[in-house]
Short mmCIF file of C-alpha atoms and ligand atoms in Angstrom, two decimals:
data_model
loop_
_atom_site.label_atom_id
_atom_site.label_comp_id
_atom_site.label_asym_id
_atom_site.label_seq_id
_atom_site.Cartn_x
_atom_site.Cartn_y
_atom_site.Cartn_z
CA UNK D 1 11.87 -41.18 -7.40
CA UNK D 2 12.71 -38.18 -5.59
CA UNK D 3 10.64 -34.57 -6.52
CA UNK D 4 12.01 -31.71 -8.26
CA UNK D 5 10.82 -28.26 -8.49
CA UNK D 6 11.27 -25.48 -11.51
CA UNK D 7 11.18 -22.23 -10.53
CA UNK D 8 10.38 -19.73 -13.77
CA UNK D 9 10.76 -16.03 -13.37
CA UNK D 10 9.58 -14.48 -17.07
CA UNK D 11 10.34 -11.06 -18.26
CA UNK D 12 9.68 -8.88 -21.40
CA UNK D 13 13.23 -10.31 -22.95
CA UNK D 14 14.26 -13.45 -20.78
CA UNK D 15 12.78 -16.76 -19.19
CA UNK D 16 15.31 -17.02 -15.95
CA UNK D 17 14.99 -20.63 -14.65
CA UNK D 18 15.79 -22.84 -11.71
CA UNK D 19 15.36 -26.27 -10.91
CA UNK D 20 15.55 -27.27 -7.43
CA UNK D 21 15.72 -30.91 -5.86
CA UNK D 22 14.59 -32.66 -3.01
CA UNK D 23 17.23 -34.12 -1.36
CA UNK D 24 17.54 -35.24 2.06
CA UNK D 25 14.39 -33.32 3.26
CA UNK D 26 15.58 -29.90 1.93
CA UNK D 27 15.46 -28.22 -1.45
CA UNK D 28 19.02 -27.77 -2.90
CA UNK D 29 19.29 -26.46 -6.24
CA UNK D 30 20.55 -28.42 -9.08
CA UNK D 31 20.69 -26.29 -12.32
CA UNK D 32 20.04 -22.57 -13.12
CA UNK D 33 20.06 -20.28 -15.94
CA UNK D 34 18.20 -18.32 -18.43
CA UNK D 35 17.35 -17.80 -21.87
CA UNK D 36 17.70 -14.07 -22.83
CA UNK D 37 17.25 -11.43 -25.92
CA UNK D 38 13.70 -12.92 -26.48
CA UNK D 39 13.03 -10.90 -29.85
CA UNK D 40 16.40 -9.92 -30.47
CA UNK D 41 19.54 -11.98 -29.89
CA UNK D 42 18.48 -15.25 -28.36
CA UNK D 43 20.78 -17.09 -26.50
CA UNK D 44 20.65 -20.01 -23.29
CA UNK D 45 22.59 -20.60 -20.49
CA UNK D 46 22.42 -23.08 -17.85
CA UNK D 47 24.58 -23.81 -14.80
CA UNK D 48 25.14 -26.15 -12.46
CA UNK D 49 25.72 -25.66 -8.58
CA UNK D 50 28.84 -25.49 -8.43
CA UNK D 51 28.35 -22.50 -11.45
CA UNK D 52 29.88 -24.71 -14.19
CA UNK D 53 28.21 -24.16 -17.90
CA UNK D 54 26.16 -27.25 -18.86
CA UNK D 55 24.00 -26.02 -21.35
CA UNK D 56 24.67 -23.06 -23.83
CA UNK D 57 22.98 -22.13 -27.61
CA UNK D 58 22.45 -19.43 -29.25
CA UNK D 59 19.72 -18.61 -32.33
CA UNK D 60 19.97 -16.24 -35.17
CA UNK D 61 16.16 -15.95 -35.62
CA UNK D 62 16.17 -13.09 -33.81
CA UNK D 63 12.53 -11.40 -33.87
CA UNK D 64 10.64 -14.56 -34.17
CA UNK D 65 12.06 -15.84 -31.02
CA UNK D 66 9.26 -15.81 -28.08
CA UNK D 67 8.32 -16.82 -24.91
CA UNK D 68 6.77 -19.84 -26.51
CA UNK D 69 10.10 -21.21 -28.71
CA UNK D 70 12.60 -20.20 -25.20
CA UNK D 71 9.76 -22.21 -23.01
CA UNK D 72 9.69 -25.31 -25.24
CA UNK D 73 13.37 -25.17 -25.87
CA UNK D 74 13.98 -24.50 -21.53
CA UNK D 75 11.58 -27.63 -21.42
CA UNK D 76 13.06 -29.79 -23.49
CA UNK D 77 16.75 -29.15 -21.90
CA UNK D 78 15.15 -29.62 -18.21
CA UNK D 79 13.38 -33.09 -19.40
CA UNK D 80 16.88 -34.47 -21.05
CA UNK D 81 18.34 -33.29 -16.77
CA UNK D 82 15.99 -34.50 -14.92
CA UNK D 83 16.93 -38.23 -15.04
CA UNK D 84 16.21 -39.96 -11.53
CA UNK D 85 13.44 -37.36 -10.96
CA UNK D 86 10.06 -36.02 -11.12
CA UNK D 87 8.71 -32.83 -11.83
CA UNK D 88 6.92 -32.31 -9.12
CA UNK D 89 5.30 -28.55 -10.24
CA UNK D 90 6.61 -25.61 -11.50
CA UNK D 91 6.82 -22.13 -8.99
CA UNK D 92 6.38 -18.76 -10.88
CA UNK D 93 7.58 -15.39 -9.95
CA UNK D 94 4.50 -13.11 -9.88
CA UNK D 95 4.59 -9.48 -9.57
CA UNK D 96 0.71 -8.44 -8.82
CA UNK D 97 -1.14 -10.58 -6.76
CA UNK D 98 -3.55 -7.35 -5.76
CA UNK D 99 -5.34 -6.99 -2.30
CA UNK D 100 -6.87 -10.96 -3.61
CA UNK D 101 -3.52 -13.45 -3.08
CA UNK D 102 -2.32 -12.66 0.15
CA UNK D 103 -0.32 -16.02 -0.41
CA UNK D 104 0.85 -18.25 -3.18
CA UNK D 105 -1.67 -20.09 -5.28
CA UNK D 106 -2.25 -22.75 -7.35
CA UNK D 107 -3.41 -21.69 -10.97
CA UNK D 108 -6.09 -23.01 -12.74
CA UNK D 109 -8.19 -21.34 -15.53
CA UNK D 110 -9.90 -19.37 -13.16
CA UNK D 111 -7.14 -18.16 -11.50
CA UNK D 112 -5.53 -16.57 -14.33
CA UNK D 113 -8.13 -14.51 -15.56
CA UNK D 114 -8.37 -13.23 -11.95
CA UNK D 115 -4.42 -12.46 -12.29
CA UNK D 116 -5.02 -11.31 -15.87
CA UNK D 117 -7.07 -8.21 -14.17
CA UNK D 118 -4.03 -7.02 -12.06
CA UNK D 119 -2.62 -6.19 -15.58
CA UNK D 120 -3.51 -2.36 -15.48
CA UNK D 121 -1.52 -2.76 -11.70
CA UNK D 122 1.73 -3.30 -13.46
CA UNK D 123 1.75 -3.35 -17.37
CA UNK D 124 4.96 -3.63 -17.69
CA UNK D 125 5.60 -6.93 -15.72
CA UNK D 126 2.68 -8.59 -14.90
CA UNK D 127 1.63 -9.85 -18.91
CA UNK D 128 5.27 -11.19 -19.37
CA UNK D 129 5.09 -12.74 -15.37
CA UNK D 130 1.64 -14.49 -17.12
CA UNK D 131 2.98 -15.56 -20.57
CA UNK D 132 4.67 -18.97 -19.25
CA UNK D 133 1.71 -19.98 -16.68
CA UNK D 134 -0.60 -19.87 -20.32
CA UNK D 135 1.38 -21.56 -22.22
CA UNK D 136 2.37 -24.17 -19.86
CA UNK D 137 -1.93 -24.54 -18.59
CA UNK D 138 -2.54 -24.89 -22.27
CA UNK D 139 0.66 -27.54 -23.25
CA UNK D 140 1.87 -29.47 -19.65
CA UNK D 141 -1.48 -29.29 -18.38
CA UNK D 142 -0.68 -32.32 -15.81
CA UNK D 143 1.83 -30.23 -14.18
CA UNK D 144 0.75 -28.50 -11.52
CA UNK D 145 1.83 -24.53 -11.25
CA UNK D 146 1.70 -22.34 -8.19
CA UNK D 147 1.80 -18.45 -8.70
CA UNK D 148 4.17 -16.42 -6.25
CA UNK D 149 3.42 -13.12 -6.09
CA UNK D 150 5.74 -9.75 -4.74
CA UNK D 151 2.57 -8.13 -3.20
CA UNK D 152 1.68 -10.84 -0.49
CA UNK D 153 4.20 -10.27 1.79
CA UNK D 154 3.30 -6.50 2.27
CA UNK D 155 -0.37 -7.47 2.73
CA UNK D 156 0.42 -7.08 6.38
CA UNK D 157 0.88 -3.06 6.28
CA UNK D 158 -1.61 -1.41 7.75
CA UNK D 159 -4.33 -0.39 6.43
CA UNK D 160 -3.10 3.29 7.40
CA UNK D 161 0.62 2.54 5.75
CA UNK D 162 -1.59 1.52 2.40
CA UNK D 163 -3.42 4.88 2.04
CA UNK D 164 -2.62 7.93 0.03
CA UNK D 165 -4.50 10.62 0.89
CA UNK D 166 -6.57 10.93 -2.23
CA UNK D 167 -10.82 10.29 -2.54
CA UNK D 168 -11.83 7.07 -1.04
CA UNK D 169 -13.49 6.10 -4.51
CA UNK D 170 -9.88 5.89 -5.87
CA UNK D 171 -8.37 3.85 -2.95
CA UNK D 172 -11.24 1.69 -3.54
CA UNK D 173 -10.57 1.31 -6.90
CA UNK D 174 -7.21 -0.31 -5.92
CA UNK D 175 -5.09 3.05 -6.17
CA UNK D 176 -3.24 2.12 -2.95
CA UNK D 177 0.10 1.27 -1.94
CA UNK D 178 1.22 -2.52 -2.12
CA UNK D 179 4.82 -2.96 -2.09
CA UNK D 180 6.73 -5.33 -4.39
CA UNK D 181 10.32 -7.62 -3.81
CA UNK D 182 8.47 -9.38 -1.25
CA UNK D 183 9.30 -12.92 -1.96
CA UNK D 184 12.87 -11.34 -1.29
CA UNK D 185 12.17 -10.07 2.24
CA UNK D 186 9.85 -13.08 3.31
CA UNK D 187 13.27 -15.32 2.53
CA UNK D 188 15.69 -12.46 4.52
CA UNK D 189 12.62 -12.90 7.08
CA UNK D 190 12.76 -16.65 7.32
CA UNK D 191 16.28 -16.53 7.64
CA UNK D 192 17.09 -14.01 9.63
CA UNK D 193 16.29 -16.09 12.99
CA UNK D 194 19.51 -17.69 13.06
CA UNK D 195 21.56 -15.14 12.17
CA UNK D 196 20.09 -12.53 15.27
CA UNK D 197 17.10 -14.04 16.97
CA UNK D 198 16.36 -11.02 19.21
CA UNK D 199 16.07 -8.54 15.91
CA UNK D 200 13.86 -11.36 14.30
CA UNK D 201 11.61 -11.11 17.39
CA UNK D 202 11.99 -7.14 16.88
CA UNK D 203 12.18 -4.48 14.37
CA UNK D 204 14.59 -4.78 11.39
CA UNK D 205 14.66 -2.37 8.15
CA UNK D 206 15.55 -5.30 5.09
CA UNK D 207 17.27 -3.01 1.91
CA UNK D 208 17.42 -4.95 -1.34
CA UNK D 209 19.39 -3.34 -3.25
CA UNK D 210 19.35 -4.47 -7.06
CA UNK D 211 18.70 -3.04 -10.38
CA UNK D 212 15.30 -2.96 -8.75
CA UNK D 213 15.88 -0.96 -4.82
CA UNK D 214 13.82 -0.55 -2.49
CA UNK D 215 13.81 -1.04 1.98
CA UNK D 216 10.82 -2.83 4.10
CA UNK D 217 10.18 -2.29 7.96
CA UNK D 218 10.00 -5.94 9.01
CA UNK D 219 8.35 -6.49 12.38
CA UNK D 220 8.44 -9.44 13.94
CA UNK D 221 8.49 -11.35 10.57
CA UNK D 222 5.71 -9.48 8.74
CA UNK D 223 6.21 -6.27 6.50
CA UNK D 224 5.14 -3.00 8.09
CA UNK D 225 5.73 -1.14 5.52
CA UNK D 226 7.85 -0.24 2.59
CA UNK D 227 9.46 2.12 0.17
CA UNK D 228 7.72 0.88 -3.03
CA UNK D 229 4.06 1.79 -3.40
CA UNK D 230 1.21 1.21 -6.09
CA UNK D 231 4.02 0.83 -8.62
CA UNK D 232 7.63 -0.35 -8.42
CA UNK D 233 8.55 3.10 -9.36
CA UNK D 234 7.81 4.77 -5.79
CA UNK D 235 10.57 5.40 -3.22
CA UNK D 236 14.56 4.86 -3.66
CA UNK D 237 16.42 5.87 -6.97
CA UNK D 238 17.29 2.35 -8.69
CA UNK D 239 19.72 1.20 -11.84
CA UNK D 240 16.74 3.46 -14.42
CA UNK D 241 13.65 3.80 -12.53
CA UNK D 242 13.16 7.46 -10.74
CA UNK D 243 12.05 6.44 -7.47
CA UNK D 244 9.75 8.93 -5.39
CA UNK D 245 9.03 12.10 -7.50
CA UNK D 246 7.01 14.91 -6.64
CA UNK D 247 3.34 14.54 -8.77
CA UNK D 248 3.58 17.76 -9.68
CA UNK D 249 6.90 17.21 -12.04
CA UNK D 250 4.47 14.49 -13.91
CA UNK D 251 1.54 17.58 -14.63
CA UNK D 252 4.64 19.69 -15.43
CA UNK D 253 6.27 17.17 -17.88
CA UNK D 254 2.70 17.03 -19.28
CA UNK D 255 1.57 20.36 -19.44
CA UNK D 256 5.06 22.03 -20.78
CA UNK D 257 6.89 19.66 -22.48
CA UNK D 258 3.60 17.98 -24.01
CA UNK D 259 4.73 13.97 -22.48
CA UNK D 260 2.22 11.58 -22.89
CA UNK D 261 1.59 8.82 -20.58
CA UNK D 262 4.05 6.65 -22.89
CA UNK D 263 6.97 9.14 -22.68
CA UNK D 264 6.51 9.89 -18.82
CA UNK D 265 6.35 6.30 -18.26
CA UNK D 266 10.02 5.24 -20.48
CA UNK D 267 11.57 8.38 -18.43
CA UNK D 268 10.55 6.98 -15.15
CA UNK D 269 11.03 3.56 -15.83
CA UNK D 270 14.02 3.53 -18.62
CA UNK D 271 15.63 6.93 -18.06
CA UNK D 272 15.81 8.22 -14.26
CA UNK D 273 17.47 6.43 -11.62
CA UNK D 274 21.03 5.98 -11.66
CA UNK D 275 21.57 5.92 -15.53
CA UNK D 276 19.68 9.57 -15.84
CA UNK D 277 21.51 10.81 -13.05
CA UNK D 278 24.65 10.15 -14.15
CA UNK D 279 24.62 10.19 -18.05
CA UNK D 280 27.12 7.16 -17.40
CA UNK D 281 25.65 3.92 -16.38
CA UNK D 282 23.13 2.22 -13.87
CA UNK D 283 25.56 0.45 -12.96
CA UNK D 284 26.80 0.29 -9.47
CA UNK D 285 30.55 -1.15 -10.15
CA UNK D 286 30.93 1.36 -12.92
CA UNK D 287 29.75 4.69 -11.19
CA UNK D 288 32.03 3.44 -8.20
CA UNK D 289 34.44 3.69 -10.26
CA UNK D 290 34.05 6.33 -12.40
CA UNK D 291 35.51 10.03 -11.89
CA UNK D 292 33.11 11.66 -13.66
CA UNK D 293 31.37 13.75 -10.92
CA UNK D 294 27.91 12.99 -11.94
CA UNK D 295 28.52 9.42 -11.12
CA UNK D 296 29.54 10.78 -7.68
CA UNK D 297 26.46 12.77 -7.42
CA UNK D 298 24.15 9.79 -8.35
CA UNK D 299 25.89 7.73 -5.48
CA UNK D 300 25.64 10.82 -3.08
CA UNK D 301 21.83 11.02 -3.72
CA UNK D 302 21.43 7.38 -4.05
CA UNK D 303 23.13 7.34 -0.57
CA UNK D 304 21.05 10.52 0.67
CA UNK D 305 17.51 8.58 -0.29
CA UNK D 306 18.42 5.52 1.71
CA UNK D 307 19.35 7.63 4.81
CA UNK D 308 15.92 9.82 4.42
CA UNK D 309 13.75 6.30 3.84
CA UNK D 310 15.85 4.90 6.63
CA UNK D 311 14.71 7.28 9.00
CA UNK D 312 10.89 6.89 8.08
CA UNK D 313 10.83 2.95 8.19
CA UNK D 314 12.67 3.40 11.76
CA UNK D 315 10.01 5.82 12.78
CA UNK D 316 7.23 3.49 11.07
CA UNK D 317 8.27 1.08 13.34
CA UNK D 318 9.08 2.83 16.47
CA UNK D 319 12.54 1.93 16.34
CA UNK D 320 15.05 -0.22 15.13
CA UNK D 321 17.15 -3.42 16.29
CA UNK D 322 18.93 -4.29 13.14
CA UNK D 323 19.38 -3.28 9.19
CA UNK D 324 19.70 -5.94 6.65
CA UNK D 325 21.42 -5.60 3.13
CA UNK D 326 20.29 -8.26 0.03
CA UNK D 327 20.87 -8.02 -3.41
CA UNK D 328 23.44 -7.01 -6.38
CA UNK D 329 24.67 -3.91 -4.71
CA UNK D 330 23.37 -4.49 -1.17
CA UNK D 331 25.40 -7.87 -0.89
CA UNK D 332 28.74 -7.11 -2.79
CA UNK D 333 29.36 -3.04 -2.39
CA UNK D 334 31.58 -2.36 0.81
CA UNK D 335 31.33 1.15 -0.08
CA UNK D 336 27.32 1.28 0.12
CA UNK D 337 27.38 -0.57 2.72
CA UNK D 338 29.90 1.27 4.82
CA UNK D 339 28.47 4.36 3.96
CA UNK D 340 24.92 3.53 4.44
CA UNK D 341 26.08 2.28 7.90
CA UNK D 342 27.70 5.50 8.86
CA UNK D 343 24.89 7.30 7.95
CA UNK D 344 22.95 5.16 10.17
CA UNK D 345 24.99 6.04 13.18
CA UNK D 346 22.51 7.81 14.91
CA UNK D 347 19.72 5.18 15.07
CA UNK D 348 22.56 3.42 17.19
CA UNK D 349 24.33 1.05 14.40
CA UNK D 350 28.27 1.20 14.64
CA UNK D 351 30.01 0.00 11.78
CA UNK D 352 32.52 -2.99 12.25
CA UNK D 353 34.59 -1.67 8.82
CA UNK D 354 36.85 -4.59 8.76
CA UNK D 355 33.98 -7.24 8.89
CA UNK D 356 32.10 -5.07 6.35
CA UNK D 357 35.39 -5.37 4.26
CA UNK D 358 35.00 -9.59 4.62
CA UNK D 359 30.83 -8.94 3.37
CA UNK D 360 29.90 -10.22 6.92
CA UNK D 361 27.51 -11.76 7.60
CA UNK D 362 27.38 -9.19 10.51
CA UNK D 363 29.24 -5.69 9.92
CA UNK D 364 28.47 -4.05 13.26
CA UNK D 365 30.12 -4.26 16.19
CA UNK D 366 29.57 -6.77 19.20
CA UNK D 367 28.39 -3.65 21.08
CA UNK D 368 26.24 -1.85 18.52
CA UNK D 369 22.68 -1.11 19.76
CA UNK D 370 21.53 -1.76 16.31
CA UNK D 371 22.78 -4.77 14.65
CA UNK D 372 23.78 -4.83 10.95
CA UNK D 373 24.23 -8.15 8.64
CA UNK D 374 24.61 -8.85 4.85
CA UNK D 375 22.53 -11.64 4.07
CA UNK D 376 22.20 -13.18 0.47
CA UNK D 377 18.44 -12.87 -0.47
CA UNK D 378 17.16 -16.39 -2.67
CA UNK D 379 13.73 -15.46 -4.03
CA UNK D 380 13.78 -18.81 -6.24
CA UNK D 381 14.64 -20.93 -2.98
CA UNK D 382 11.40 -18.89 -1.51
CA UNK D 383 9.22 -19.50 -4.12
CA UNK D 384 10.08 -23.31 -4.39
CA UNK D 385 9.53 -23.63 -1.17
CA UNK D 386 6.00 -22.41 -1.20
CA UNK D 387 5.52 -24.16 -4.40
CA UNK D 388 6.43 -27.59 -2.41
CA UNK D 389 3.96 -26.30 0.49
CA UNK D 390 0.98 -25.39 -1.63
CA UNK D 391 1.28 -28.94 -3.69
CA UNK D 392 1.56 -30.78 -0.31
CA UNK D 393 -0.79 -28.88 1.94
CA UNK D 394 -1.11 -31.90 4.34
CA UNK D 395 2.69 -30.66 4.70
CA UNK D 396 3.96 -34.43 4.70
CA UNK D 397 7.40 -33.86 2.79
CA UNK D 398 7.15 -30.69 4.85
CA UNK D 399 11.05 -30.21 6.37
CA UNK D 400 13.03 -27.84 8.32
CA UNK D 401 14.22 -25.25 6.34
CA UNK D 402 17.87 -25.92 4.48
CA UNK D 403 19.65 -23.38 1.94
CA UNK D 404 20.13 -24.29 -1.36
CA UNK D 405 22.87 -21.99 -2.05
CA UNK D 406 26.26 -22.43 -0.23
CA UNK D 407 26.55 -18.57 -0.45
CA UNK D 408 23.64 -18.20 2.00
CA UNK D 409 25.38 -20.21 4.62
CA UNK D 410 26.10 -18.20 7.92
P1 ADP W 501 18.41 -7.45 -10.28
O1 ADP W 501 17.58 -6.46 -9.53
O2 ADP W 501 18.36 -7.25 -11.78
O3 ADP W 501 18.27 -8.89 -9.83
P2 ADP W 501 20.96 -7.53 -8.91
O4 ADP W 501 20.38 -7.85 -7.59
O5 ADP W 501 21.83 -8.55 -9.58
O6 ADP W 501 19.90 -7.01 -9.95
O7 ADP W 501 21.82 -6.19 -8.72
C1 ADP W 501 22.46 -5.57 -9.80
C2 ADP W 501 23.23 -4.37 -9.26
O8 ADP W 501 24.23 -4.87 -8.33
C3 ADP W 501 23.99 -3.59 -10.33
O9 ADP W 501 23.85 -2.19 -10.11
C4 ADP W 501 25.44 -4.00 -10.09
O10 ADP W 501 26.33 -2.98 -10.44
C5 ADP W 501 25.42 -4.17 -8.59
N1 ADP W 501 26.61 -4.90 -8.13
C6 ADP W 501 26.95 -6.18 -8.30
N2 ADP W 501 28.18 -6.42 -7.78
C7 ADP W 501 28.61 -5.25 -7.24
C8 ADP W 501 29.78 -4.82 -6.56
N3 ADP W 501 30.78 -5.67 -6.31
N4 ADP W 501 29.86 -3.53 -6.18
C9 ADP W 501 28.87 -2.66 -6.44
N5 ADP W 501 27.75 -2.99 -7.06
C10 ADP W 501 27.61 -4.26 -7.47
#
């Protein structure tokens, strides 16, 4: 009976899910979905491959609809799927895996209270990432679940890239830069060898460019650095979250407008970004085409932040051989693209506008010093593959890499 692998990836209000196969030696994926409005409007999706519906419902409980009730109903459908095969372990999206998980893990007991700790580290993620692991330790405690985490692939920075300059007792403490969307980048980073081999072996700045944004410096392979810091609040505007902000507006927000930690942290989080910017939308598709000029000013400075972090990864790493875009906006938008790419001009990358116009995979010229691609990220392909590697560390059913999504094809 051949394996399968679920991949869960648990929010405040939704349980997104996929299941991935083993077939042939490679991992292709076989259904995915979510269920969403946990606490609120309820409802389930689930596709197949090929993005037909195969599973929908919808429940008018409402309030009384949790993790627990979407997990046992998400567990139920999966078992009634998975006819012909096993389920081998389940992968989890983590966000906080501290300075401690430099790599996926297999939870136990123990290993949850240690992830419980990393709590204060991101309060607004982390509980929610945690909820499912529980449950499922406490109710499916024969299958085995491995914790991927968005900190471990930064865990390379240096130690120097890590520091803010505040009293060592703090930076002790943990009050240091980690970096998150690293199970995206470590995929772009797998993957990237066959689309250029020579920027693999080099420097490359990865953007991912979602509801979440941020850009790593990718050295051969390993994270150099990145935008995102302690929180997933630091560096580039995104859909509602601020991005970099001067401290000082937090003691002013404090001080003169009387904020408290609560109503600093819904601005930052809920109100900045895009959305605040523009009073419109965060959005991408709708500010693009809106003609209200603050929806052209949020893409301007949207556009401006990339081109001043762009410059600082490039210096980070001492130069630059090629730029990657991943995610909602990074992978669909021409227009970011193209102007993100123009804006890049003088780090060496020349725009091929008609190829950028196709979405690639490469947009720059044949003779462009710097090289620039659009590559689909697959965080749920990255996790299930560590989640097969970490229940088979003898690496047996260990195979060359193969995509599970068609769209990820070169
Ligand atoms: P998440 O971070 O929630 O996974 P995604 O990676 O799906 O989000 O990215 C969502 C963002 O991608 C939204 O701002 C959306 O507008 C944007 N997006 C998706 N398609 C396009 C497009 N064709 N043009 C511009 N932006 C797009």
């Amino acid at each position: 009976m051949a394996d399968s692998i679920l991949v869960l990836n648990a929010g405040s209000s939704s349980i997104k899910f996929s299941l991935f196969v083993e077939r042939g030696g490679g991992l292709d994926v076989g259904l995915h979905g979510q269920v969403e409005g946990l606490y609120a409007s309820p409802r389930f999706i689930a596709k197949d491959a090929s993005g037909s519906t195969v599973g929908e419902k919808s429940w008018s409980e409402g309030a009384q609809f949790d993790h627990e009730r979407a997990l046992d109903y998400l567990f139920g459908f999966i078992r009634g799927e998975l006819s012909g095969f096993r389920l081998a372990g389940i992968g989890h999206r983590v966000v906080h895996g501290g300075l401690e998980y430099t790599r996926p893990v297999r939870v136990d007991a123990g290993v949850l209270a240690r992830l419980d700790k990393f709590v204060p580290l991101a309060p607004l993620h982390q509980p929610h990432n945690l909820t499912p692991i529980r449950l499922l330790l406490a109710r499916q405690p024969g299958v085995p679940q491995v914790a991927c985490f968005d900190t471990s692939f930064h865990r390379t920075n240096p130690e120097i890239s890590q520091r803010f300059a505040i009293p060592e007792e703090l930076h002790d403490a943990g009050v240091r830069r980690y970096g998150f969307h690293g199970l995206s980048y470590e995929y772009i980073a797998s993957v990237l060898p066959t689309f250029d081999a020579k920027a693999a072996a080099g420097k490359t700045v990865a953007l991912h460019l979602g509801n979440g944004a941020s850009m790593c410096a990718i050295e051969a392979g390993k994270s150099v650095a990145s935008t995102m810091g302690f929180t997933a609040l630091e560096g580039l505007p995104m859909g509602t979250r601020s991005g970099a902000i001067d401290p000082g507006v937090l003691l002013y927000l404090m001080d003169e407008r009387k904020m408290d930690a609560r109503a600093i942290e819904d601005l930052l989080y809920h109100q900045s970004g895009l959305l605040g910017m523009s009073g419109v939308s965060s959005d991408m598709r709708k500010l693009l085409d809106s003609d209200d000029p603050r929806a052209r000013l949020a893409v301007d400075v949207y556009l401006y932040r990339i081109r001043r972090e762009l410059g600082s990864l490039a210096a980070a790493l001492g130069g630059m051989d090629a730029l990657v875009f991943t995610a909602g906006i990074g992978e669909n938008s021409v227009e970011i693209r193209d102007r993100a790419c123009r804006d890049a001009a003088w780090l060496g990358v020349k725009l091929d506008a008609a190829a950028n116009g196709r979405g690639g995979p490469r947009i720059s010229t044949a003779d462009s010093r710097v090289s620039a691609w659009v590559i689909p990220t697959n965080e749920e392909l990255m996790i299930a593959r560590h989640t097969r590697r970490v229940l088979d560390p003898n690496g047996i059913r260990e195979s060359p890499i193969r995509e599970g999504f068609p769209s990820a094809a070169l």
